[in-house]
Amino acid sequence: MFFERESGGERAILCSVSIREPVYVPDPDEFRSLVKSAGAVIVGELAAQRQRPSPANYVGLGKVEELAALVEAEEADLIIFDGHLSPSQERNLESQVKARVIDRSGLILDIFASRAQTFEGKLQVELAQLNHIRTRLVRGWTHLERQKGGIGLRGPGETQLETDRRLIAVRMTSLKNRLEKVRKTREQGRRARRRNALPTVALVGYTNSGKSTLFNRLAEADIFAADQLFATLDPTLRKITLPGGATTILADTVGFVQNLPHALVDAFRATLEEAAEADVLLFIQDGAHEDRLMQEKAVLDVLQEIGAGDVPRIVVMNKVDKRPEVRPGTDELARVWISASTGAGLSDLKDAIADAIGQHPEELQLILTPSEGKLRARLYDEADVLSESPTNLGEICLTVRISEARLSTLLREVGRSSPH
């Protein structure tokens, strides 16, 4: 008889295991942040090193005994492993340490479940959770692994476990169909933006790199942003105006993390397609983080997995306010250093975005007749008017800073064929 799982349990012991084959080096600070984001109270920690994971219980019998003693001493009811456990490893560990056991995938899924706000986000999280637990049902149904039978219980000869697996499969098929409709709706929206010549710029980056704070700065929005992992989960799109009047769609996406569960990548593919289909990616990096290169690799791996590896990128080094030796602006590696919290360097970033989408503003002169007041008002509204002076013929000479593409659109909207 396996350990009966309890429904509660927030006193957690963390177990981080460094693996040599295949290589996995845990990040203890990030792992603690993930656990705290899930709402658990950390009451103990255990670290281990192994050549490769133990097939039976991941950490080996010696460490299992240490974990069992720590569980008893701290009265813990939850052990969280910084690694991916197989169903049999979780089952064996629970039986041996007499506490609930979850792995990194289960932890991240729990965080995502608490953060999803939109209908689409909740669908995606539920699909990922069902995909994760369907092979782990035996842990929760060991007392029901028997044939239905007896008076009032005779059925088609299906075990309770088989019934639940079948019901989960049916539910997963339903969720996939609904998410496919979401994907088609998003694709229709992208086609409409392409017809209107509206480029899309998607923000991607490691979780807690400052994407949502930067999104709020650029879009003058107020989506939730906090100093915590996965503060925002659901995608958000806003239209923004760049220097010279160019307009683009800005898309915020879910943050990535090291060793992101494949089930999440698959479930969130409809959302992540915003990055794969974008014209330009803003790759936001925490320029003050000591493990920035590890974070960079984790993001690049996910971008490759979702088919966004070849999308043009602008590398944005955020948190320059924590690097006093670095000045805001573009460096010799073409990276734009900014501070999303203070706004430093944002003008350089906007210029870089305009360049990337082919709408860099230029200084142009236009001659307007007295009857073209509507065009004059639009130029003052959407471009940088540098000077205005009357001509000898009673016309108006305007010097403006605007992209040629935006100027062509404005002239077409007011019924003028050319700037001359």
CSV table of C-alpha atoms in Angstrom, one decimal:
chain,number,residue,atom,x,y,z
A,1,MET,CA,0.0,0.0,0.0
A,2,PHE,CA,1.5,3.3,-1.1
A,3,PHE,CA,1.6,6.5,1.0
A,4,GLU,CA,-1.9,8.2,1.0
A,5,ARG,CA,-1.4,11.7,-0.4
A,6,GLU,CA,-2.8,14.6,1.6
A,7,SER,CA,-4.6,17.5,0.0
A,8,GLY,CA,-2.7,20.2,1.9
A,9,GLY,CA,1.0,20.7,2.5
A,10,GLU,CA,2.9,23.9,2.1
A,11,ARG,CA,5.8,23.2,4.5
A,12,ALA,CA,8.4,22.2,1.8
A,13,ILE,CA,11.8,20.6,1.7
A,14,LEU,CA,13.8,21.4,-1.4
A,15,CYS,CA,16.0,18.8,-3.0
A,16,SER,CA,18.5,20.0,-5.7
A,17,VAL,CA,20.6,17.4,-7.5
A,18,SER,CA,23.5,18.2,-9.8
A,19,ILE,CA,23.7,15.6,-12.6
A,20,ARG,CA,26.7,14.9,-14.7
A,21,GLU,CA,25.0,12.7,-17.4
A,22,PRO,CA,23.1,14.4,-18.8
A,23,VAL,CA,24.5,17.6,-17.4
A,24,TYR,CA,22.2,19.6,-15.2
A,25,VAL,CA,23.4,22.2,-12.7
A,26,PRO,CA,20.6,23.6,-10.5
A,27,ASP,CA,20.2,27.3,-9.8
A,28,PRO,CA,19.4,27.4,-6.1
A,29,ASP,CA,18.3,31.0,-6.0
A,30,GLU,CA,15.9,30.5,-9.0
A,31,PHE,CA,14.6,27.3,-7.5
A,32,ARG,CA,13.8,29.0,-4.2
A,33,SER,CA,12.1,31.8,-6.1
A,34,LEU,CA,9.9,29.3,-8.0
A,35,VAL,CA,8.9,27.6,-4.7
A,36,LYS,CA,8.1,30.9,-3.0
A,37,SER,CA,6.1,31.9,-6.1
A,38,ALA,CA,4.0,28.8,-5.6
A,39,GLY,CA,3.2,29.8,-2.0
A,40,ALA,CA,5.2,27.2,-0.2
A,41,VAL,CA,7.2,27.8,3.1
A,42,ILE,CA,10.7,26.4,2.8
A,43,VAL,CA,11.6,24.5,6.0
A,44,GLY,CA,14.6,22.6,4.8
A,45,GLU,CA,17.0,22.0,1.9
A,46,LEU,CA,19.1,19.0,0.7
A,47,ALA,CA,21.7,19.1,-2.1
A,48,ALA,CA,23.1,16.1,-3.8
A,49,GLN,CA,25.5,15.2,-6.7
A,50,ARG,CA,25.1,12.1,-9.0
A,51,GLN,CA,26.8,10.8,-12.1
A,52,ARG,CA,23.3,10.0,-13.4
A,53,PRO,CA,19.8,9.9,-11.7
A,54,SER,CA,18.9,6.7,-9.9
A,55,PRO,CA,16.2,4.9,-11.9
A,56,ALA,CA,14.4,3.9,-8.7
A,57,ASN,CA,14.3,7.1,-6.7
A,58,TYR,CA,16.4,9.7,-8.5
A,59,VAL,CA,18.8,10.4,-5.6
A,60,GLY,CA,19.8,7.0,-4.2
A,61,LEU,CA,19.0,5.3,-1.0
A,62,GLY,CA,21.3,7.3,1.2
A,63,LYS,CA,19.8,10.6,0.3
A,64,VAL,CA,16.3,9.1,0.6
A,65,GLU,CA,17.0,8.2,4.2
A,66,GLU,CA,18.3,11.8,4.8
A,67,LEU,CA,15.1,13.1,3.2
A,68,ALA,CA,12.9,10.9,5.4
A,69,ALA,CA,14.7,12.1,8.5
A,70,LEU,CA,14.4,15.7,7.5
A,71,VAL,CA,10.7,15.3,6.8
A,72,GLU,CA,10.2,13.9,10.3
A,73,ALA,CA,12.3,16.5,12.0
A,74,GLU,CA,10.7,19.5,10.2
A,75,GLU,CA,7.2,18.0,10.1
A,76,ALA,CA,7.2,18.7,6.4
A,77,ASP,CA,4.5,17.4,4.1
A,78,LEU,CA,6.0,18.3,0.7
A,79,ILE,CA,9.3,17.6,-1.0
A,80,ILE,CA,10.1,19.5,-4.2
A,81,PHE,CA,12.8,18.2,-6.6
A,82,ASP,CA,14.7,20.5,-8.9
A,83,GLY,CA,14.6,18.0,-11.7
A,84,HIS,CA,12.1,15.9,-13.8
A,85,LEU,CA,11.0,12.7,-12.0
A,86,SER,CA,9.4,9.8,-13.7
A,87,PRO,CA,6.0,8.5,-12.3
A,88,SER,CA,7.7,5.5,-10.7
A,89,GLN,CA,10.4,7.6,-9.1
A,90,GLU,CA,7.8,9.9,-7.6
A,91,ARG,CA,5.8,6.9,-6.4
A,92,ASN,CA,8.8,5.2,-4.8
A,93,LEU,CA,9.9,8.4,-3.1
A,94,GLU,CA,6.5,9.1,-1.6
A,95,SER,CA,6.4,5.5,-0.3
A,96,GLN,CA,9.8,5.9,1.3
A,97,VAL,CA,9.8,9.4,2.8
A,98,LYS,CA,6.1,9.5,3.7
A,99,ALA,CA,5.5,12.9,2.2
A,100,ARG,CA,4.1,14.3,-1.1
A,101,VAL,CA,6.7,14.6,-3.8
A,102,ILE,CA,6.5,16.9,-6.8
A,103,ASP,CA,9.2,17.7,-9.4
A,104,ARG,CA,10.1,20.9,-11.3
A,105,SER,CA,7.4,20.4,-13.9
A,106,GLY,CA,4.7,20.0,-11.3
A,107,LEU,CA,5.9,23.1,-9.5
A,108,ILE,CA,5.9,25.3,-12.6
A,109,LEU,CA,2.5,23.9,-13.6
A,110,ASP,CA,1.2,24.9,-10.2
A,111,ILE,CA,2.5,28.4,-10.6
A,112,PHE,CA,1.0,28.7,-14.0
A,113,ALA,CA,-2.4,27.5,-12.7
A,114,SER,CA,-2.4,30.2,-10.1
A,115,ARG,CA,-1.4,33.0,-12.6
A,116,ALA,CA,-3.6,32.2,-15.6
A,117,GLN,CA,-6.4,34.8,-15.9
A,118,THR,CA,-7.8,34.6,-19.4
A,119,PHE,CA,-10.0,31.8,-20.8
A,120,GLU,CA,-7.2,30.9,-23.2
A,121,GLY,CA,-4.6,30.8,-20.5
A,122,LYS,CA,-6.7,28.5,-18.3
A,123,LEU,CA,-7.3,26.1,-21.1
A,124,GLN,CA,-3.6,25.9,-21.8
A,125,VAL,CA,-2.7,25.3,-18.2
A,126,GLU,CA,-5.3,22.6,-17.8
A,127,LEU,CA,-4.1,20.8,-20.9
A,128,ALA,CA,-0.5,20.9,-19.6
A,129,GLN,CA,-1.6,19.6,-16.1
A,130,LEU,CA,-3.7,16.8,-17.6
A,131,ASN,CA,-0.8,15.8,-19.8
A,132,HIS,CA,1.5,15.8,-16.7
A,133,ILE,CA,-0.7,13.8,-14.4
A,134,ARG,CA,-2.2,11.2,-16.8
A,135,THR,CA,0.9,8.9,-16.3
A,136,ARG,CA,0.8,9.5,-12.5
A,137,LEU,CA,-2.8,8.5,-11.8
A,138,VAL,CA,-1.7,5.3,-10.0
A,139,ARG,CA,-0.4,7.5,-7.1
A,140,GLY,CA,-3.9,8.8,-6.4
A,141,TRP,CA,-5.9,5.7,-7.2
A,142,THR,CA,-4.0,2.7,-5.7
A,143,HIS,CA,-7.0,1.8,-3.6
A,144,LEU,CA,-9.2,1.6,-6.7
A,145,GLU,CA,-7.0,-0.6,-8.9
A,146,ARG,CA,-9.5,-3.5,-9.1
A,147,GLN,CA,-12.3,-4.6,-11.4
A,148,LYS,CA,-15.7,-3.1,-10.9
A,149,GLY,CA,-18.0,-5.7,-9.6
A,150,GLY,CA,-20.7,-6.7,-7.1
A,151,ILE,CA,-24.3,-5.7,-6.9
A,152,GLY,CA,-24.8,-2.3,-8.3
A,153,LEU,CA,-21.1,-2.0,-9.3
A,154,ARG,CA,-21.0,-4.4,-12.3
A,155,GLY,CA,-19.7,-2.5,-15.4
A,156,PRO,CA,-17.9,-3.1,-18.7
A,157,GLY,CA,-14.9,-4.7,-17.0
A,158,GLU,CA,-12.9,-1.4,-16.9
A,159,THR,CA,-10.8,-0.6,-13.9
A,160,GLN,CA,-11.3,2.8,-12.1
A,161,LEU,CA,-7.8,3.7,-13.3
A,162,GLU,CA,-8.6,2.9,-16.9
A,163,THR,CA,-11.8,4.9,-16.6
A,164,ASP,CA,-10.0,8.0,-15.3
A,165,ARG,CA,-7.3,7.7,-18.0
A,166,ARG,CA,-10.1,7.5,-20.7
A,167,LEU,CA,-11.9,10.5,-19.2
A,168,ILE,CA,-8.7,12.5,-19.1
A,169,ALA,CA,-8.0,11.6,-22.8
A,170,VAL,CA,-11.5,12.8,-23.8
A,171,ARG,CA,-11.0,16.1,-21.9
A,172,MET,CA,-7.5,16.6,-23.5
A,173,THR,CA,-9.0,16.1,-26.9
A,174,SER,CA,-11.7,18.7,-26.1
A,175,LEU,CA,-9.1,21.2,-24.9
A,176,LYS,CA,-6.9,20.7,-27.9
A,177,ASN,CA,-9.8,21.3,-30.2
A,178,ARG,CA,-10.7,24.5,-28.3
A,179,LEU,CA,-7.1,25.7,-28.4
A,180,GLU,CA,-7.0,25.0,-32.1
A,181,LYS,CA,-9.9,27.4,-32.5
A,182,VAL,CA,-7.9,30.0,-30.5
A,183,ARG,CA,-4.9,29.4,-32.7
A,184,LYS,CA,-7.0,30.0,-35.9
A,185,THR,CA,-8.5,33.2,-34.3
A,186,ARG,CA,-5.0,34.5,-33.6
A,187,GLU,CA,-3.9,33.6,-37.1
A,188,GLN,CA,-6.9,35.6,-38.5
A,189,GLY,CA,-5.8,38.6,-36.4
A,190,ARG,CA,-2.2,38.3,-37.7
A,191,ARG,CA,-3.5,38.2,-41.3
A,192,ALA,CA,-5.6,41.3,-40.6
A,193,ARG,CA,-2.5,43.1,-39.3
A,194,ARG,CA,-0.5,42.0,-42.3
A,195,ARG,CA,-3.2,43.4,-44.6
A,196,ASN,CA,-3.1,46.7,-42.8
A,197,ALA,CA,0.8,46.6,-43.0
A,198,LEU,CA,1.1,46.6,-39.2
A,199,PRO,CA,4.3,44.9,-38.2
A,200,THR,CA,4.4,42.9,-34.9
A,201,VAL,CA,7.2,43.2,-32.3
A,202,ALA,CA,7.1,40.5,-29.7
A,203,LEU,CA,8.8,40.7,-26.3
A,204,VAL,CA,10.6,37.5,-25.3
A,205,GLY,CA,13.0,36.7,-22.5
A,206,TYR,CA,13.7,34.9,-19.3
A,207,THR,CA,11.1,35.2,-16.6
A,208,ASN,CA,11.6,38.2,-14.3
A,209,SER,CA,13.8,39.9,-16.9
A,210,GLY,CA,11.6,43.0,-16.9
A,211,LYS,CA,9.4,42.3,-20.0
A,212,SER,CA,6.1,43.4,-18.5
A,213,THR,CA,7.6,46.5,-17.0
A,214,LEU,CA,9.1,47.4,-20.5
A,215,PHE,CA,5.8,46.6,-22.1
A,216,ASN,CA,4.0,49.0,-19.8
A,217,ARG,CA,6.6,51.7,-20.6
A,218,LEU,CA,6.4,51.3,-24.4
A,219,ALA,CA,2.6,50.8,-24.6
A,220,GLU,CA,1.6,53.1,-21.7
A,221,ALA,CA,-0.3,50.1,-20.3
A,222,ASP,CA,-0.9,48.8,-16.8
A,223,ILE,CA,-0.5,45.0,-17.0
A,224,PHE,CA,0.6,43.4,-13.8
A,225,ALA,CA,4.4,43.5,-13.3
A,226,ALA,CA,6.2,42.4,-10.1
A,227,ASP,CA,9.6,41.2,-9.0
A,228,GLN,CA,8.7,37.5,-9.1
A,229,LEU,CA,8.9,34.6,-11.5
A,230,PHE,CA,6.0,34.3,-14.0
A,231,ALA,CA,4.3,37.5,-12.7
A,232,THR,CA,2.3,37.6,-15.9
A,233,LEU,CA,1.2,34.6,-18.0
A,234,ASP,CA,-1.4,35.6,-20.5
A,235,PRO,CA,-0.4,37.3,-23.7
A,236,THR,CA,-1.2,41.0,-24.3
A,237,LEU,CA,-1.2,43.0,-27.5
A,238,ARG,CA,-1.1,46.8,-27.8
A,239,LYS,CA,-0.6,49.3,-30.7
A,240,ILE,CA,2.3,51.7,-30.1
A,241,THR,CA,3.6,54.7,-32.0
A,242,LEU,CA,7.3,55.0,-32.7
A,243,PRO,CA,9.4,58.1,-33.5
A,244,GLY,CA,8.3,59.6,-36.8
A,245,GLY,CA,4.7,58.3,-36.4
A,246,ALA,CA,5.3,54.7,-37.4
A,247,THR,CA,2.9,52.3,-35.7
A,248,THR,CA,3.4,48.7,-34.7
A,249,ILE,CA,1.8,46.0,-32.6
A,250,LEU,CA,3.6,45.1,-29.4
A,251,ALA,CA,3.1,41.6,-28.0
A,252,ASP,CA,4.1,40.5,-24.5
A,253,THR,CA,4.6,36.8,-24.1
A,254,VAL,CA,5.1,34.3,-21.2
A,255,GLY,CA,8.5,34.3,-19.7
A,256,PHE,CA,10.8,31.4,-20.2
A,257,VAL,CA,12.8,29.5,-17.6
A,258,GLN,CA,15.7,27.0,-17.5
A,259,ASN,CA,14.5,23.4,-18.2
A,260,LEU,CA,11.0,24.5,-19.1
A,261,PRO,CA,8.7,21.5,-19.2
A,262,HIS,CA,8.0,20.3,-22.8
A,263,ALA,CA,4.3,19.9,-21.8
A,264,LEU,CA,4.1,23.6,-21.2
A,265,VAL,CA,5.8,24.5,-24.5
A,266,ASP,CA,3.3,22.3,-26.3
A,267,ALA,CA,0.3,23.6,-24.4
A,268,PHE,CA,1.3,27.2,-24.9
A,269,ARG,CA,2.2,26.9,-28.6
A,270,ALA,CA,-0.8,29.0,-29.6
A,271,THR,CA,0.4,31.8,-27.4
A,272,LEU,CA,4.1,31.4,-28.4
A,273,GLU,CA,3.2,31.6,-32.0
A,274,GLU,CA,3.0,35.3,-31.5
A,275,ALA,CA,6.7,35.2,-31.1
A,276,ALA,CA,7.2,32.8,-34.0
A,277,GLU,CA,5.1,34.9,-36.4
A,278,ALA,CA,6.4,38.3,-35.2
A,279,ASP,CA,8.4,40.5,-37.6
A,280,VAL,CA,10.9,41.4,-34.9
A,281,LEU,CA,11.7,40.0,-31.4
A,282,LEU,CA,12.8,42.2,-28.5
A,283,PHE,CA,15.0,39.7,-26.6
A,284,ILE,CA,14.9,41.2,-23.1
A,285,GLN,CA,17.8,40.2,-20.9
A,286,ASP,CA,18.6,41.0,-17.2
A,287,GLY,CA,21.9,42.8,-17.8
A,288,ALA,CA,22.7,42.7,-14.1
A,289,HIS,CA,22.1,38.9,-13.5
A,290,GLU,CA,25.2,36.9,-12.8
A,291,ASP,CA,23.8,33.9,-14.8
A,292,ARG,CA,22.7,35.9,-17.8
A,293,LEU,CA,24.4,33.6,-20.3
A,294,MET,CA,22.6,30.6,-18.9
A,295,GLN,CA,19.3,32.5,-19.1
A,296,GLU,CA,20.2,33.6,-22.7
A,297,LYS,CA,20.7,29.9,-23.7
A,298,ALA,CA,17.5,28.8,-22.1
A,299,VAL,CA,15.5,31.4,-24.1
A,300,LEU,CA,17.3,30.6,-27.4
A,301,ASP,CA,16.6,26.9,-26.9
A,302,VAL,CA,12.8,27.6,-26.5
A,303,LEU,CA,12.8,30.0,-29.5
A,304,GLN,CA,14.4,27.3,-31.6
A,305,GLU,CA,11.8,24.8,-30.4
A,306,ILE,CA,8.8,26.9,-31.3
A,307,GLY,CA,10.2,27.9,-34.7
A,308,ALA,CA,11.3,31.4,-33.8
A,309,GLY,CA,15.0,30.9,-34.0
A,310,ASP,CA,15.4,32.8,-37.3
A,311,VAL,CA,13.1,35.8,-36.5
A,312,PRO,CA,15.2,39.0,-36.5
A,313,ARG,CA,16.1,40.1,-32.9
A,314,ILE,CA,17.0,43.2,-31.0
A,315,VAL,CA,18.9,42.3,-27.9
A,316,VAL,CA,17.7,44.6,-25.1
A,317,MET,CA,19.9,44.6,-22.0
A,318,ASN,CA,17.6,45.7,-19.1
A,319,LYS,CA,18.3,47.0,-15.6
A,320,VAL,CA,21.2,49.3,-16.6
A,321,ASP,CA,20.3,51.2,-13.5
A,322,LYS,CA,22.0,48.3,-11.6
A,323,ARG,CA,25.1,48.6,-13.7
A,324,PRO,CA,26.7,52.0,-13.0
A,325,GLU,CA,29.6,51.3,-15.2
A,326,VAL,CA,27.4,50.9,-18.3
A,327,ARG,CA,25.7,53.9,-20.0
A,328,PRO,CA,22.2,53.6,-21.5
A,329,GLY,CA,22.1,53.3,-25.3
A,330,THR,CA,23.5,51.0,-28.0
A,331,ASP,CA,26.9,49.4,-27.4
A,332,GLU,CA,29.5,48.0,-29.9
A,333,LEU,CA,27.7,44.7,-30.0
A,334,ALA,CA,24.5,46.4,-31.2
A,335,ARG,CA,22.8,45.7,-27.9
A,336,VAL,CA,20.5,48.4,-26.5
A,337,TRP,CA,21.0,49.0,-22.8
A,338,ILE,CA,18.0,50.3,-21.0
A,339,SER,CA,16.2,50.5,-17.7
A,340,ALA,CA,12.6,49.7,-18.0
A,341,SER,CA,12.0,50.9,-14.4
A,342,THR,CA,13.5,54.4,-14.9
A,343,GLY,CA,13.0,54.8,-18.7
A,344,ALA,CA,16.7,55.3,-19.4
A,345,GLY,CA,17.6,54.3,-23.0
A,346,LEU,CA,14.1,54.0,-24.3
A,347,SER,CA,14.5,56.5,-27.0
A,348,ASP,CA,17.4,54.5,-28.4
A,349,LEU,CA,15.3,51.3,-28.2
A,350,LYS,CA,12.4,53.0,-30.1
A,351,ASP,CA,14.8,54.1,-32.8
A,352,ALA,CA,16.2,50.5,-33.0
A,353,ILE,CA,12.6,49.1,-33.4
A,354,ALA,CA,11.8,51.6,-36.1
A,355,ASP,CA,15.0,50.6,-38.0
A,356,ALA,CA,14.2,46.9,-37.6
A,357,ILE,CA,10.7,47.2,-39.1
A,358,GLY,CA,12.0,49.5,-41.9
A,359,GLN,CA,10.3,52.6,-40.7
A,360,HIS,CA,13.2,54.7,-39.5
A,361,PRO,CA,12.1,58.4,-39.5
A,362,GLU,CA,13.7,60.9,-41.9
A,363,GLU,CA,13.7,64.7,-42.0
A,364,LEU,CA,11.4,65.7,-44.9
A,365,GLN,CA,9.9,68.9,-46.2
A,366,LEU,CA,6.3,69.4,-47.4
A,367,ILE,CA,4.5,72.3,-48.9
A,368,LEU,CA,0.9,72.5,-47.8
A,369,THR,CA,-1.9,74.6,-49.4
A,370,PRO,CA,-4.2,76.6,-47.1
A,371,SER,CA,-6.9,74.0,-47.7
A,372,GLU,CA,-4.8,71.2,-46.3
A,373,GLY,CA,-5.5,72.0,-42.6
A,374,LYS,CA,-6.5,68.4,-41.9
A,375,LEU,CA,-3.1,67.1,-43.2
A,376,ARG,CA,-1.3,69.7,-41.1
A,377,ALA,CA,-3.2,68.7,-38.0
A,378,ARG,CA,-2.4,65.0,-38.6
A,379,LEU,CA,1.3,65.8,-39.1
A,380,TYR,CA,1.4,67.7,-35.8
A,381,ASP,CA,-0.4,64.7,-34.2
A,382,GLU,CA,1.7,61.9,-35.6
A,383,ALA,CA,5.1,63.3,-36.6
A,384,ASP,CA,7.8,65.5,-35.2
A,385,VAL,CA,7.3,68.9,-36.7
A,386,LEU,CA,10.7,70.6,-36.6
A,387,SER,CA,9.8,73.9,-38.3
A,388,GLU,CA,6.9,75.7,-40.0
A,389,SER,CA,7.1,78.8,-42.2
A,390,PRO,CA,5.0,80.5,-44.8
A,391,THR,CA,6.0,80.8,-48.5
A,392,ASN,CA,5.7,83.7,-50.9
A,393,LEU,CA,2.7,82.1,-52.4
A,394,GLY,CA,0.8,81.9,-49.1
A,395,GLU,CA,1.5,78.2,-48.7
A,396,ILE,CA,3.0,76.5,-45.6
A,397,CYS,CA,6.5,74.9,-45.6
A,398,LEU,CA,6.7,72.1,-43.0
A,399,THR,CA,9.9,70.3,-42.0
A,400,VAL,CA,8.9,67.1,-40.3
A,401,ARG,CA,10.6,63.9,-39.0
A,402,ILE,CA,8.6,60.9,-40.1
A,403,SER,CA,9.1,57.6,-41.8
A,404,GLU,CA,8.4,57.5,-45.5
A,405,ALA,CA,6.0,54.6,-45.0
A,406,ARG,CA,3.9,56.5,-42.4
A,407,LEU,CA,3.9,59.6,-44.5
A,408,SER,CA,2.7,57.7,-47.6
A,409,THR,CA,-0.2,56.3,-45.4
A,410,LEU,CA,-1.1,59.7,-44.1
A,411,LEU,CA,-1.1,61.3,-47.6
A,412,ARG,CA,-3.3,58.4,-48.9
A,413,GLU,CA,-5.7,58.8,-46.0
A,414,VAL,CA,-6.2,62.5,-46.8
A,415,GLY,CA,-6.4,62.0,-50.5
A,416,ARG,CA,-3.1,63.5,-51.6
A,417,SER,CA,-1.0,61.5,-54.1
A,418,SER,CA,2.5,62.6,-53.2
A,419,PRO,CA,4.5,64.8,-50.8
A,420,HIS,CA,5.4,67.2,-53.6
